[in-house]
C-alpha cells in the first residue's frame, strides 16, 4: 500500500517543475469534495462545521448551488427560480436553512396559468382533456399506497436495493404499463409536468427510474402530507450564497481536477483554476465525489478498469433551463408540448427527448421559462436551436400574437448537463446497483449525487446523512 508521502512524490514527479515546487504549498485536508451543488455543498458544511474535519470543495463554476438558478430582475429586484423550484421538507431540511438564517415559506406554484397543449413538432393544437385536479390527486394518493413497500429499496440511495432474484417485477416494467396495471392513469399528467419529464418519455422508462424522478416524497407533497418550501427572499440561491460565505476560502471556485491518484490510504489531486491557470495540489485522506460520474467528469479521477466499466453503463438525460423575453407570448399562459396522439384523453403519451417541454409564464414582464430535456448527447447549442425551431413553429401556426419570424431572446440560460442517470433493465438484473455500491469507500473515495441517490436537493442531504458516518470511519 502506498503512503501519502509516496503519492506526493509520484504526483510531483509527473508534474512540470513549476507545479512540483508549488507542492510544498499543497493543501492537506481530511476530505476533499468535488462539486459544490446540493450534495457537495451540504456535505462540506456538515463535515467541516459539525464534524470538525478539514475540507476543500472544488467547484467548476464561480458560485455554489449547481442546478439552482435564481434570476434577479434588475429593475425591481424580484427573483424567479428557473432551475430548482422548491425544497421538499424532509427531515433536517428546514433546520439546514435555519442554521444559515435563511427564512423559508411555503411554496406556491403559479396555479392560475392557462395551459395550452400543442404538439411543438407540428404546431397542431392538442385537444387534450386533462383529468380534473381532484382526479389527479386521488390517483397520486393511490399511487403512493402502491409504491410505499418499495421505498427503502431506492431511498435514500440504493444501499438496500434487492439482489437480482428479489427485485419486484413492477420496478422493471415500463412506467406507462405500471400506471395502467394499477389504474393510475389519471395521475400521469401531474407526475410528468412536475418532475417526471426529466426522464424524457416517462411512459417508456423502467418504473424504478420514473420513481426516482418523482416518487414517494413528491406524492406526499402533492397530497398534503409533506411541505414544500422556498426562501422568503433572495430566491433559492440565497441558501447557497450563505453556504459560500460560511465556507469561505475552503472553496476553490472556477476549478476542476486535472489529475489524481487514489489509493486505499488517501488521495492526491491536482486542481486547476480555469480563470487564472493556477494549479493547486491537494492531499486528502478521503475524496467525496459530488458530480455526475460521466466519462468527462471522471476522466481525471484515475479510475480503475472496473470503476470505469461500471460507471460507463449509465445513460443520462441532458437538461437545460432558461428564460426567454418575447412579447409575442401571451402572459398567464403555459404552452405545453404533447404529441397530437395524446388527444382526447390519453394521459400516457409524451414526447420523446430531445424535446422542449414547455414555455411557461413566470409572472415577470414577458419572461417565460423554457425547459429542454435532451438525450444523452444533447448540447446547449442544440437545446437552444430546438427551442428556436419550436418557437418558429408556434409563430407560423398562429399560437402567438405575431406570425412574423423572430429570434428567441434569452434572458438567461443554464446548462444543467447530464442527470437522471439510469441503466437498462438487463443491467439492473445483472446486479448493476450492487456493483455500483461496491465503489463506495473503495480507494478512499465516496460518491454522492443523483446517480447514487435521487434527483432532489433535500433528499440528497438525507442521503448524505447516511454517507457521512461511513466517510468518517477511521478519520
Ligand atoms: C430544471 C430543474 C429543476 C429542478 N427542480 C428541483 C426542485 O424544484 N427541487 C429539487 O429538490 N430538485 C430539483 N431539481 C433536481 C436537483 O436540482 C438535483 O437533483 C440536484 O441539484 C443534484 O445535486 P447534485 O449536488 O448531485 O448536483 P448539482 O446540483 O448539479 O451540483 C453539481 C455541482 O458540481 C459542479 N461541477 C460539475 N462538474 C464538475 C467538475 N467536473 N468539477 C468540479 N465541479 C463540477 C457544478 O457546477 C455544480 O455546482 C431540478 C433539476 C432541474 C434540472
Ligand atoms: C478539531 O480538530 C482539530 C484538528 O484535528 C483539533 O485540534 C481540535 O481539538 C478539534 N476541535 C474539537 C472541538 O474537536
Ligand atoms: C444567524 O443569526 C444568529 C442570531 O442573530 C447569529 O448568531 C448567527 O451567527 C447567524 N448565523 C449565520 C450563519 O449568519
Ligand atoms: C417543515 O417541517 C418542520 C418540521 O420538521 C416544520 O416545523 C415546518 O413547519 C415545516 N415547514 C413547511 C413549510 O412545511
Ligand atoms: C394574468 O393574471 C393576473 C393574476 O391572475 C391578472 O391580474 C392579469 O390581469 C392577467 N393578465 C392577463 C393578460 O390576462
Ligand atoms: C376518453 O375519451 C373517449 C372519447 O371521447 C371517451 O369515450 C372515454 O370515456 C374517455 N375516457 C376517460 C377516462 O375520460
Ligand atoms: C412515448 O412512449 C409511449 C409508450 O411506449 C408511446 O406510446 C409513445 O408513442 C411515445 N411517444 C413518442 C412521441 O414516440
Ligand atoms: C439525440 O438526439 C439527436 C437529435 O434528435 C440525435 O441526432 C441523436 O442521434 C440522439 N442521440 C442519441 C444517443 O440518441
Coordinates of C-alpha atoms and ligand atoms in Angstrom, one line a residue:
X1 CA 0.0 0.0 0.0
X2 CA 1.3 3.5 -0.9
X3 CA 1.9 6.0 1.8
X4 CA 0.8 9.6 1.4
X5 CA 4.4 10.7 1.1
X6 CA 5.0 8.5 -1.9
X7 CA 1.8 9.7 -3.5
X8 CA 3.1 13.3 -3.2
X9 CA 6.4 12.2 -4.6
X10 CA 4.9 10.4 -7.6
X11 CA 2.5 13.3 -8.4
X12 CA 5.4 15.7 -8.0
X13 CA 7.5 13.7 -10.4
X14 CA 4.7 13.6 -13.0
X15 CA 4.1 17.4 -13.0
X16 CA 6.1 20.2 -14.6
X17 CA 8.7 21.8 -12.4
X18 CA 6.7 24.9 -11.5
X19 CA 4.0 22.7 -10.1
X20 CA 6.4 20.4 -8.3
X21 CA 7.8 23.5 -6.5
X22 CA 4.3 24.5 -5.6
X23 CA 3.7 21.1 -3.9
X24 CA 5.4 22.4 -0.8
X25 CA 2.2 24.6 -0.6
X26 CA -0.1 21.6 -1.1
X27 CA -3.4 21.8 0.8
X28 CA -3.7 19.0 3.3
X29 CA -7.3 18.1 4.1
X30 CA -9.3 15.4 5.8
X31 CA -11.8 15.3 3.0
X32 CA -11.8 16.9 -0.5
X33 CA -15.2 17.3 -2.1
X34 CA -15.7 17.7 -5.9
X35 CA -18.8 19.6 -6.8
X36 CA -20.5 22.4 -4.9
X37 CA -24.1 21.7 -5.8
X38 CA -26.8 20.4 -3.5
X39 CA -24.9 17.2 -2.4
X40 CA -21.4 18.6 -2.2
X41 CA -22.1 21.9 -0.6
X42 CA -24.2 20.3 2.1
X43 CA -21.6 17.6 2.8
X44 CA -18.8 20.2 3.0
X45 CA -20.7 22.2 5.6
X46 CA -21.6 19.1 7.7
X47 CA -18.1 17.6 7.6
X48 CA -16.3 20.9 8.4
X49 CA -18.7 22.7 10.7
X50 CA -20.3 19.8 12.6
X51 CA -17.6 17.1 12.5
X52 CA -14.6 19.3 12.7
X53 CA -12.9 17.9 9.6
X54 CA -10.8 20.0 7.3
X55 CA -12.2 20.2 3.8
X56 CA -11.6 21.6 0.4
X57 CA -14.5 22.0 -2.0
X58 CA -13.8 22.1 -5.7
X59 CA -16.4 23.8 -7.8
X60 CA -16.3 24.4 -11.6
X61 CA -18.4 27.5 -11.6
X62 CA -17.9 30.7 -9.7
X63 CA -20.8 30.2 -7.4
X64 CA -22.2 27.3 -5.3
X65 CA -25.6 25.7 -5.8
X66 CA -25.4 23.7 -9.0
X67 CA -28.8 23.4 -10.6
X68 CA -30.2 26.3 -8.6
X69 CA -30.7 29.2 -11.0
X70 CA -32.1 32.4 -9.5
X71 CA -32.9 35.1 -12.0
X72 CA -33.0 38.6 -10.5
X73 CA -35.0 41.3 -12.2
X74 CA -32.6 44.3 -12.4
X75 CA -35.4 46.9 -12.2
X76 CA -37.5 45.5 -9.3
X77 CA -35.1 43.1 -7.6
X78 CA -37.8 40.4 -7.9
X79 CA -36.5 36.9 -8.2
X80 CA -37.6 33.9 -10.2
X81 CA -36.1 30.5 -9.9
X82 CA -35.9 28.9 -13.3
X83 CA -33.9 25.9 -12.3
X84 CA -34.7 24.3 -8.9
X85 CA -38.1 25.5 -7.8
X86 CA -38.7 24.2 -4.3
X87 CA -37.4 22.1 -1.5
X88 CA -39.1 19.0 -0.1
X89 CA -39.4 19.5 3.7
X90 CA -37.9 16.1 4.6
X91 CA -36.2 15.6 7.9
X92 CA -33.5 18.0 8.7
X93 CA -34.1 20.2 5.6
X94 CA -35.7 23.1 7.4
X95 CA -33.1 23.1 10.1
X96 CA -30.4 23.4 7.5
X97 CA -31.9 26.6 6.2
X98 CA -32.3 27.8 9.8
X99 CA -28.7 27.4 10.6
X100 CA -27.9 29.9 7.8
X101 CA -30.7 32.3 8.9
X102 CA -32.4 31.8 5.5
X103 CA -36.1 32.1 6.3
X104 CA -38.4 30.0 4.3
X105 CA -42.1 30.0 3.5
X106 CA -44.5 27.5 1.8
X107 CA -44.1 27.2 -1.9
X108 CA -47.0 28.1 -4.0
X109 CA -46.8 27.4 -7.8
X110 CA -48.4 29.7 -10.3
X111 CA -51.7 27.8 -10.3
X112 CA -53.6 30.4 -12.2
X113 CA -51.8 29.8 -15.5
X114 CA -53.8 28.7 -18.6
X115 CA -52.3 25.6 -20.2
X116 CA -52.5 25.2 -23.9
X117 CA -51.4 21.8 -25.2
X118 CA -49.6 22.0 -28.6
X119 CA -47.5 19.5 -30.5
X120 CA -44.4 21.6 -30.8
X121 CA -43.2 19.4 -33.7
X122 CA -46.1 20.4 -35.9
X123 CA -47.8 23.3 -34.2
X124 CA -51.1 21.3 -34.0
X125 CA -53.4 22.2 -31.2
X126 CA -53.8 19.1 -29.0
X127 CA -57.4 18.9 -27.6
X128 CA -56.2 17.1 -24.6
X129 CA -58.6 16.9 -21.8
X130 CA -56.6 16.7 -18.6
X131 CA -58.2 14.8 -15.7
X132 CA -59.6 17.1 -13.0
X133 CA -57.1 18.1 -10.4
X134 CA -59.2 16.1 -7.9
X135 CA -58.9 13.0 -10.0
X136 CA -55.2 13.5 -10.4
X137 CA -54.6 13.9 -6.7
X138 CA -56.8 10.9 -5.9
X139 CA -54.6 8.9 -8.3
X140 CA -51.4 10.2 -6.6
X141 CA -52.7 9.1 -3.2
X142 CA -53.4 5.6 -4.6
X143 CA -50.0 5.6 -6.4
X144 CA -48.3 6.3 -3.0
X145 CA -50.1 3.3 -1.5
X146 CA -48.9 1.1 -4.3
X147 CA -45.2 2.2 -4.2
X148 CA -44.8 2.6 -0.5
X149 CA -43.5 -1.0 0.1
X150 CA -40.5 -0.3 -2.2
X151 CA -39.3 3.0 -0.7
X152 CA -36.4 1.6 1.3
X153 CA -35.1 -0.2 -1.8
X154 CA -34.4 3.0 -3.6
X155 CA -34.3 5.8 -1.0
X156 CA -32.3 7.3 0.2
X157 CA -29.9 5.6 -2.1
X158 CA -29.5 2.0 -3.3
X159 CA -28.0 0.6 -0.1
X160 CA -30.9 -1.9 0.2
X161 CA -31.5 -2.5 -3.4
X162 CA -32.6 -6.1 -3.7
X163 CA -30.4 -8.8 -5.2
X164 CA -31.3 -9.6 -8.9
X165 CA -33.5 -12.5 -7.9
X166 CA -35.6 -10.4 -5.5
X167 CA -36.3 -7.3 -7.5
X168 CA -40.1 -6.7 -7.7
X169 CA -41.1 -7.1 -11.3
X170 CA -43.2 -3.9 -11.1
X171 CA -40.0 -1.9 -10.7
X172 CA -38.7 -3.1 -14.0
X173 CA -41.7 -2.8 -16.3
X174 CA -42.2 0.4 -18.3
X175 CA -43.8 3.1 -16.2
X176 CA -46.7 3.5 -18.6
X177 CA -47.6 -0.1 -18.2
X178 CA -47.2 0.2 -14.4
X179 CA -49.7 3.1 -14.2
X180 CA -52.1 1.2 -16.4
X181 CA -51.7 -2.0 -14.4
X182 CA -52.8 -0.2 -11.2
X183 CA -55.4 2.1 -12.8
X184 CA -53.3 5.2 -12.0
X185 CA -53.5 6.8 -15.5
X186 CA -55.1 10.0 -14.1
X187 CA -52.0 10.7 -12.1
X188 CA -49.7 10.7 -15.1
X189 CA -50.1 14.4 -16.1
X190 CA -49.1 15.8 -12.8
X191 CA -46.3 13.3 -12.3
X192 CA -44.9 14.2 -15.7
X193 CA -45.4 18.0 -15.6
X194 CA -43.8 18.4 -12.1
X195 CA -40.7 16.3 -12.2
X196 CA -41.3 13.1 -14.2
X197 CA -40.4 14.8 -17.5
X198 CA -36.8 14.7 -16.6
X199 CA -36.5 11.2 -17.9
X200 CA -38.0 12.2 -21.3
X201 CA -40.8 9.9 -22.5
X202 CA -41.7 8.8 -19.0
X203 CA -44.0 6.0 -20.2
X204 CA -41.1 4.1 -21.6
X205 CA -38.6 4.2 -18.8
X206 CA -38.4 1.4 -16.2
X207 CA -40.7 2.2 -13.3
X208 CA -37.8 2.4 -10.8
X209 CA -36.3 5.3 -12.7
X210 CA -39.6 7.1 -13.0
X211 CA -40.0 6.6 -9.3
X212 CA -36.5 8.2 -8.8
X213 CA -37.7 11.2 -10.8
X214 CA -41.0 11.7 -8.8
X215 CA -41.5 9.1 -6.2
X216 CA -42.6 8.9 -2.6
X217 CA -42.0 12.4 -1.3
X218 CA -43.4 14.2 -4.3
X219 CA -46.5 12.1 -3.9
X220 CA -46.6 13.1 -0.2
X221 CA -46.1 16.7 -1.1
X222 CA -48.9 16.7 -3.7
X223 CA -51.3 15.1 -1.3
X224 CA -50.5 17.5 1.5
X225 CA -48.5 15.1 3.7
X226 CA -45.2 16.8 3.2
X227 CA -44.4 20.5 2.9
X228 CA -42.6 22.3 0.1
X229 CA -40.8 25.5 0.9
X230 CA -38.6 28.2 -0.7
X231 CA -36.6 31.1 0.9
X232 CA -38.8 34.1 1.5
X233 CA -36.3 36.4 -0.2
X234 CA -33.3 36.1 -2.5
X235 CA -34.6 33.0 -4.2
X236 CA -33.1 29.6 -3.8
X237 CA -29.6 30.9 -4.4
X238 CA -29.9 32.6 -1.0
X239 CA -29.1 29.4 0.7
X240 CA -26.0 28.6 -1.4
X241 CA -24.7 32.2 -1.1
X242 CA -24.9 31.8 2.7
X243 CA -23.1 28.5 2.4
X244 CA -20.4 30.2 0.3
X245 CA -19.9 32.9 2.9
X246 CA -19.6 30.2 5.6
X247 CA -17.1 28.0 3.7
X248 CA -15.0 31.0 2.6
X249 CA -11.6 30.1 1.3
X250 CA -12.2 26.4 1.6
X251 CA -14.0 26.5 -1.7
X252 CA -11.8 26.5 -4.9
X253 CA -14.0 28.2 -7.5
X254 CA -13.7 28.0 -11.3
X255 CA -11.8 24.9 -10.7
X256 CA -11.7 21.3 -11.8
X257 CA -9.5 18.3 -11.2
X258 CA -6.7 18.0 -13.7
X259 CA -5.3 14.7 -12.5
X260 CA -5.4 12.5 -9.4
X261 CA -4.1 9.5 -7.7
X262 CA -6.4 7.5 -5.4
X263 CA -5.3 4.7 -3.1
X264 CA -6.6 3.0 0.0
X265 CA -4.6 5.3 2.2
X266 CA -5.7 8.6 0.6
X267 CA -6.0 10.7 -2.5
X268 CA -3.9 13.3 -4.1
X269 CA -5.4 15.7 -6.7
X270 CA -4.1 18.5 -8.8
X271 CA -6.7 21.1 -9.2
X272 CA -6.7 23.7 -11.9
X273 CA -8.4 27.1 -11.8
X274 CA -9.5 27.7 -15.4
X275 CA -9.6 31.5 -15.0
X276 CA -6.1 32.0 -13.5
X277 CA -4.5 28.8 -14.7
X278 CA -3.2 28.2 -11.2
X279 CA -2.6 24.6 -10.1
X280 CA -3.3 23.6 -6.6
X281 CA -2.2 20.2 -5.2
X282 CA -4.5 18.8 -2.6
X283 CA -3.7 15.8 -0.4
X284 CA -6.6 14.4 1.4
X285 CA -7.5 11.3 3.4
X286 CA -10.9 10.9 1.7
X287 CA -12.5 12.0 -1.5
X288 CA -16.2 12.7 -1.9
X289 CA -17.3 12.9 -5.5
X290 CA -20.5 15.0 -5.8
X291 CA -20.7 15.4 -9.5
X292 CA -22.3 13.2 -12.1
X293 CA -20.0 10.3 -12.8
X294 CA -19.9 10.8 -16.5
X295 CA -16.9 10.0 -18.7
X296 CA -15.9 13.7 -18.9
X297 CA -16.2 14.3 -15.2
X298 CA -14.4 11.1 -14.1
X299 CA -11.6 11.1 -16.7
X300 CA -9.2 13.0 -14.4
X301 CA -10.1 10.7 -11.4
X302 CA -7.7 7.9 -12.1
X303 CA -10.5 5.3 -12.5
X304 CA -9.6 1.6 -12.3
X305 CA -10.9 -0.5 -15.2
X306 CA -13.7 -1.9 -13.0
X307 CA -14.8 1.5 -11.8
X308 CA -14.8 2.7 -15.4
X309 CA -16.6 -0.3 -16.6
X310 CA -19.4 0.2 -14.1
X311 CA -19.8 3.9 -14.4
X312 CA -19.8 3.8 -18.3
X313 CA -23.1 1.8 -18.1
X314 CA -25.0 4.9 -17.1
X315 CA -27.0 6.9 -19.6
X316 CA -28.3 10.3 -18.9
X317 CA -30.8 13.0 -19.9
X318 CA -29.2 16.4 -20.6
X319 CA -31.3 19.2 -19.2
X320 CA -31.4 22.9 -19.9
X321 CA -33.5 25.6 -18.4
X322 CA -33.7 29.2 -19.4
X323 CA -35.8 32.3 -19.6
X324 CA -36.9 34.0 -22.8
X325 CA -38.2 37.5 -23.2
X326 CA -40.5 37.7 -26.2
X327 CA -43.6 39.9 -26.1
X328 CA -45.4 37.6 -28.6
X329 CA -46.2 35.0 -25.9
X330 CA -49.4 35.6 -24.1
X331 CA -48.9 36.3 -20.4
X332 CA -50.5 33.9 -18.0
X333 CA -50.1 31.0 -20.5
X334 CA -48.2 27.8 -20.4
X335 CA -47.5 26.3 -23.8
X336 CA -47.1 22.7 -23.1
X337 CA -45.7 20.2 -25.6
X338 CA -47.6 16.9 -26.1
X339 CA -47.9 14.7 -29.2
X340 CA -51.1 15.1 -31.1
X341 CA -51.9 11.5 -30.3
X342 CA -52.5 12.4 -26.6
X343 CA -55.9 13.8 -27.6
X344 CA -58.5 13.5 -26.4
X345 CA -57.5 12.0 -23.1
X346 CA -54.5 9.7 -23.4
X347 CA -52.5 10.6 -20.3
X348 CA -49.6 8.3 -21.0
X349 CA -48.5 9.8 -24.4
X350 CA -45.5 12.0 -24.1
X351 CA -42.9 13.5 -26.4
X352 CA -39.6 11.7 -27.0
X353 CA -36.4 13.5 -25.9
X354 CA -34.8 15.7 -27.1
X355 CA -37.8 18.0 -26.6
X356 CA -38.8 21.4 -25.4
X357 CA -41.2 20.6 -22.5
X358 CA -42.9 24.0 -22.3
X359 CA -42.8 27.8 -22.4
X360 CA -44.3 28.8 -19.1
X361 CA -45.1 32.3 -17.9
X362 CA -43.0 33.4 -14.9
X363 CA -45.2 36.3 -13.7
X364 CA -42.5 38.8 -14.6
X365 CA -43.0 41.0 -17.6
X366 CA -42.8 38.9 -20.7
X367 CA -40.5 36.3 -19.3
X368 CA -41.2 32.7 -20.0
X369 CA -39.4 29.7 -18.5
X370 CA -38.2 27.2 -21.1
X371 CA -37.2 23.6 -20.2
X372 CA -35.4 21.4 -22.6
X373 CA -35.0 17.7 -22.0
X374 CA -32.2 16.4 -24.1
X375 CA -31.0 13.0 -24.8
X376 CA -27.6 11.5 -23.7
X377 CA -25.7 13.6 -26.3
X378 CA -27.6 16.9 -26.5
X379 CA -25.6 20.1 -26.2
X380 CA -26.6 23.6 -25.1
X381 CA -26.5 24.8 -28.7
X382 CA -28.7 22.0 -29.8
X383 CA -31.1 22.8 -27.0
X384 CA -31.3 26.5 -27.9
X385 CA -31.7 25.6 -31.6
X386 CA -34.6 23.2 -30.8
X387 CA -36.3 25.9 -28.7
X388 CA -35.9 28.3 -31.7
X389 CA -37.3 25.8 -34.1
X390 CA -40.3 25.1 -31.9
X391 CA -40.8 28.8 -31.4
X392 CA -40.9 29.3 -35.2
X393 CA -43.5 26.6 -35.5
X394 CA -45.6 28.2 -32.8
X395 CA -45.3 31.6 -34.6
X396 CA -46.2 30.1 -38.0
X397 CA -49.2 28.2 -36.7
X398 CA -50.8 31.2 -35.1
X399 CA -50.4 30.3 -31.5
X400 CA -48.5 33.6 -30.7
X401 CA -49.6 37.2 -31.1
X402 CA -47.5 37.7 -34.2
X403 CA -46.8 35.4 -37.1
X404 CA -43.5 37.1 -38.0
X405 CA -40.2 35.3 -37.7
X406 CA -38.2 36.4 -34.8
X407 CA -35.4 35.2 -32.6
X408 CA -35.9 33.9 -29.1
X409 CA -34.5 36.5 -26.8
X410 CA -32.7 34.6 -24.0
X411 CA -32.7 36.5 -20.7
X412 CA -31.0 33.5 -19.0
X413 CA -29.9 30.1 -19.9
X414 CA -28.4 27.3 -17.8
X415 CA -26.9 24.0 -18.8
X416 CA -27.8 21.5 -16.1
X417 CA -26.0 18.9 -18.0
X418 CA -26.3 15.1 -17.6
X419 CA -28.8 14.0 -15.0
X420 CA -31.3 11.2 -14.3
X421 CA -28.6 8.6 -14.6
X422 CA -30.1 5.2 -15.4
X423 CA -29.2 1.9 -16.9
X424 CA -31.0 -0.8 -18.9
X425 CA -33.3 -3.3 -17.2
X426 CA -30.8 -6.0 -18.2
X427 CA -28.1 -4.2 -16.3
X428 CA -30.3 -3.8 -13.2
X429 CA -31.0 -7.6 -13.4
X430 CA -27.3 -8.3 -13.7
X431 CA -26.5 -6.7 -10.4
X432 CA -25.5 -3.2 -11.6
X433 CA -26.5 -1.5 -8.3
X434 CA -24.6 -4.0 -6.2
X435 CA -21.6 -3.3 -8.4
X436 CA -22.1 0.4 -8.2
X437 CA -22.2 0.4 -4.4
X438 CA -19.0 -1.6 -4.2
X439 CA -17.4 1.6 -5.3
X440 CA -18.5 3.3 -2.1
X441 CA -15.4 3.7 0.1
X442 CA -13.0 1.9 -2.3
X443 CA -9.8 3.7 -2.9
X444 CA -10.6 6.3 -0.2
X445 CA -13.5 7.5 -2.4
X446 CA -17.2 8.1 -1.7
X447 CA -19.9 9.0 -4.1
X448 CA -23.0 11.1 -3.7
X449 CA -25.3 13.0 -6.1
X450 CA -28.2 11.9 -8.3
X451 CA -26.6 8.9 -9.9
X452 CA -26.0 7.3 -6.5
X453 CA -29.2 8.5 -4.9
X454 CA -32.0 10.6 -6.3
X455 CA -32.6 14.0 -8.0
X456 CA -34.0 16.1 -5.3
X457 CA -31.9 18.6 -3.3
X458 CA -33.0 17.8 0.2
X459 CA -33.2 14.0 -0.5
X460 CA -29.5 14.2 -1.4
X461 CA -28.9 15.8 2.0
X462 CA -30.8 12.9 3.6
X463 CA -28.6 10.5 1.6
X464 CA -25.5 12.4 2.8
X465 CA -26.6 11.9 6.4
X466 CA -26.2 8.2 5.9
X467 CA -23.0 8.5 4.0
X468 CA -21.2 10.9 6.3
X469 CA -20.7 8.4 9.2
X470 CA -19.1 6.0 6.7
X471 CA -16.8 8.7 5.4
X472 CA -15.8 9.5 9.0
X473 CA -15.0 5.9 9.9
X474 CA -11.3 5.8 10.8
X475 CA -10.8 9.5 10.1
Ligands
LIG1 C1 -34.8 22.3 -14.2 C2 -34.6 21.6 -13.0 C3 -35.5 21.8 -11.9 C4 -35.3 21.1 -10.7 N1 -36.1 21.4 -9.7 C5 -35.9 20.8 -8.5 C6 -36.7 21.2 -7.4 O1 -37.6 22.0 -7.5 N2 -36.5 20.6 -6.2 C7 -35.5 19.7 -6.0 O2 -35.3 19.2 -4.9 N3 -34.7 19.3 -7.1 C8 -34.9 19.9 -8.3 N4 -34.1 19.5 -9.3 C9 -33.1 18.5 -9.1 C10 -31.9 18.9 -8.4 O3 -31.5 20.2 -8.8 C11 -30.8 18.0 -8.5 O4 -31.2 16.7 -8.0 C12 -29.6 18.4 -7.6 O5 -29.2 19.7 -7.9 C13 -28.5 17.4 -7.8 O6 -27.5 17.8 -6.9 P1 -26.0 17.4 -7.1 O7 -25.2 18.0 -6.0 O8 -25.9 16.0 -7.3 O9 -25.7 18.1 -8.5 P2 -25.6 19.6 -8.9 O10 -26.6 20.4 -8.1 O11 -25.7 19.6 -10.4 O12 -24.2 20.1 -8.4 C14 -23.0 19.7 -9.1 C15 -22.0 20.8 -8.9 O13 -20.8 20.4 -9.4 C16 -20.2 21.3 -10.3 N5 -19.5 20.5 -11.2 C17 -19.9 19.8 -12.3 N6 -18.9 19.2 -12.8 C18 -17.8 19.5 -12.2 C19 -16.4 19.1 -12.3 N7 -16.0 18.3 -13.3 N8 -15.6 19.6 -11.4 C20 -16.0 20.4 -10.4 N9 -17.2 20.8 -10.3 C21 -18.1 20.3 -11.1 C22 -21.4 22.0 -10.9 O14 -21.0 23.3 -11.3 C23 -22.4 22.0 -9.7 O15 -22.2 23.2 -8.9 C24 -34.2 20.2 -10.6 C25 -33.4 19.9 -11.6 C26 -33.5 20.6 -12.8 C27 -32.6 20.4 -13.9
LIG2 C1 -10.9 19.9 15.7 O1 -9.9 19.3 15.0 C2 -8.6 19.9 15.3 C3 -7.6 19.3 14.4 O2 -7.7 17.9 14.4 C4 -8.3 19.7 16.8 O3 -7.0 20.3 17.1 C5 -9.4 20.3 17.7 O4 -9.2 20.0 19.0 C6 -10.7 19.8 17.2 N1 -11.8 20.5 17.9 C7 -12.8 19.9 18.5 C8 -13.8 20.8 19.1 O5 -12.9 18.7 18.5
LIG3 C1 -27.8 33.6 12.4 O1 -28.3 34.6 13.4 C2 -27.9 34.4 14.7 C3 -28.6 35.3 15.6 O2 -28.7 36.6 15.1 C4 -26.3 34.6 14.7 O3 -25.9 34.4 16.0 C5 -25.7 33.7 13.8 O4 -24.3 34.0 13.7 C6 -26.3 33.8 12.4 N1 -25.7 32.7 11.5 C7 -25.3 32.9 10.3 C8 -24.7 31.8 9.6 O5 -25.4 34.0 9.7
LIG4 C1 -41.2 21.7 7.7 O1 -41.1 20.7 8.7 C2 -40.8 21.2 10.0 C3 -40.6 20.1 11.0 O2 -39.6 19.3 10.5 C4 -42.0 22.1 10.5 O3 -41.6 22.7 11.7 C5 -42.2 23.2 9.4 O4 -43.3 24.0 9.7 C6 -42.3 22.6 8.0 N1 -42.4 23.7 7.1 C7 -43.0 23.7 5.9 C8 -43.0 24.9 5.1 O5 -43.5 22.6 5.5
LIG5 C1 -52.7 37.5 -15.5 O1 -53.2 37.0 -14.3 C2 -53.1 38.0 -13.3 C3 -53.4 37.4 -11.9 O2 -54.4 36.5 -12.0 C4 -54.1 39.1 -13.7 O3 -54.1 40.1 -12.7 C5 -53.8 39.6 -15.0 O4 -54.8 40.6 -15.5 C6 -53.7 38.5 -16.1 N1 -53.2 39.1 -17.3 C7 -53.7 38.8 -18.5 C8 -53.0 39.5 -19.7 O5 -54.6 38.1 -18.6
LIG6 C1 -61.8 9.4 -23.2 O1 -62.4 9.9 -24.4 C2 -63.3 8.9 -25.0 C3 -63.8 9.5 -26.3 O2 -64.2 10.9 -26.1 C4 -64.4 8.5 -24.1 O3 -65.2 7.5 -24.6 C5 -63.7 8.0 -22.8 O4 -64.7 7.7 -21.8 C6 -62.7 8.9 -22.2 N1 -62.0 8.3 -21.1 C7 -61.9 8.9 -19.9 C8 -61.1 8.1 -18.9 O5 -62.3 10.0 -19.7
LIG7 C1 -43.7 7.5 -25.6 O1 -43.8 6.2 -25.2 C2 -45.1 5.6 -25.2 C3 -45.1 4.3 -24.6 O2 -44.1 3.5 -25.2 C4 -45.6 5.6 -26.7 O3 -46.9 5.1 -26.8 C5 -45.5 7.0 -27.3 O4 -45.8 6.9 -28.7 C6 -44.1 7.5 -27.1 N1 -44.0 8.9 -27.6 C7 -43.5 9.2 -28.8 C8 -43.6 10.6 -29.2 O5 -42.9 8.4 -29.5
LIG8 C1 -30.0 12.6 -29.6 O1 -30.9 13.5 -30.4 C2 -30.3 13.9 -31.6 C3 -31.3 14.9 -32.2 O2 -32.5 14.3 -32.4 C4 -30.0 12.7 -32.5 O3 -29.4 13.2 -33.7 C5 -29.0 11.8 -31.8 O4 -28.8 10.6 -32.5 C6 -29.6 11.4 -30.4 N1 -28.6 10.7 -29.7 C7 -28.9 9.5 -29.1 C8 -27.8 8.9 -28.4 O5 -30.0 9.0 -29.1

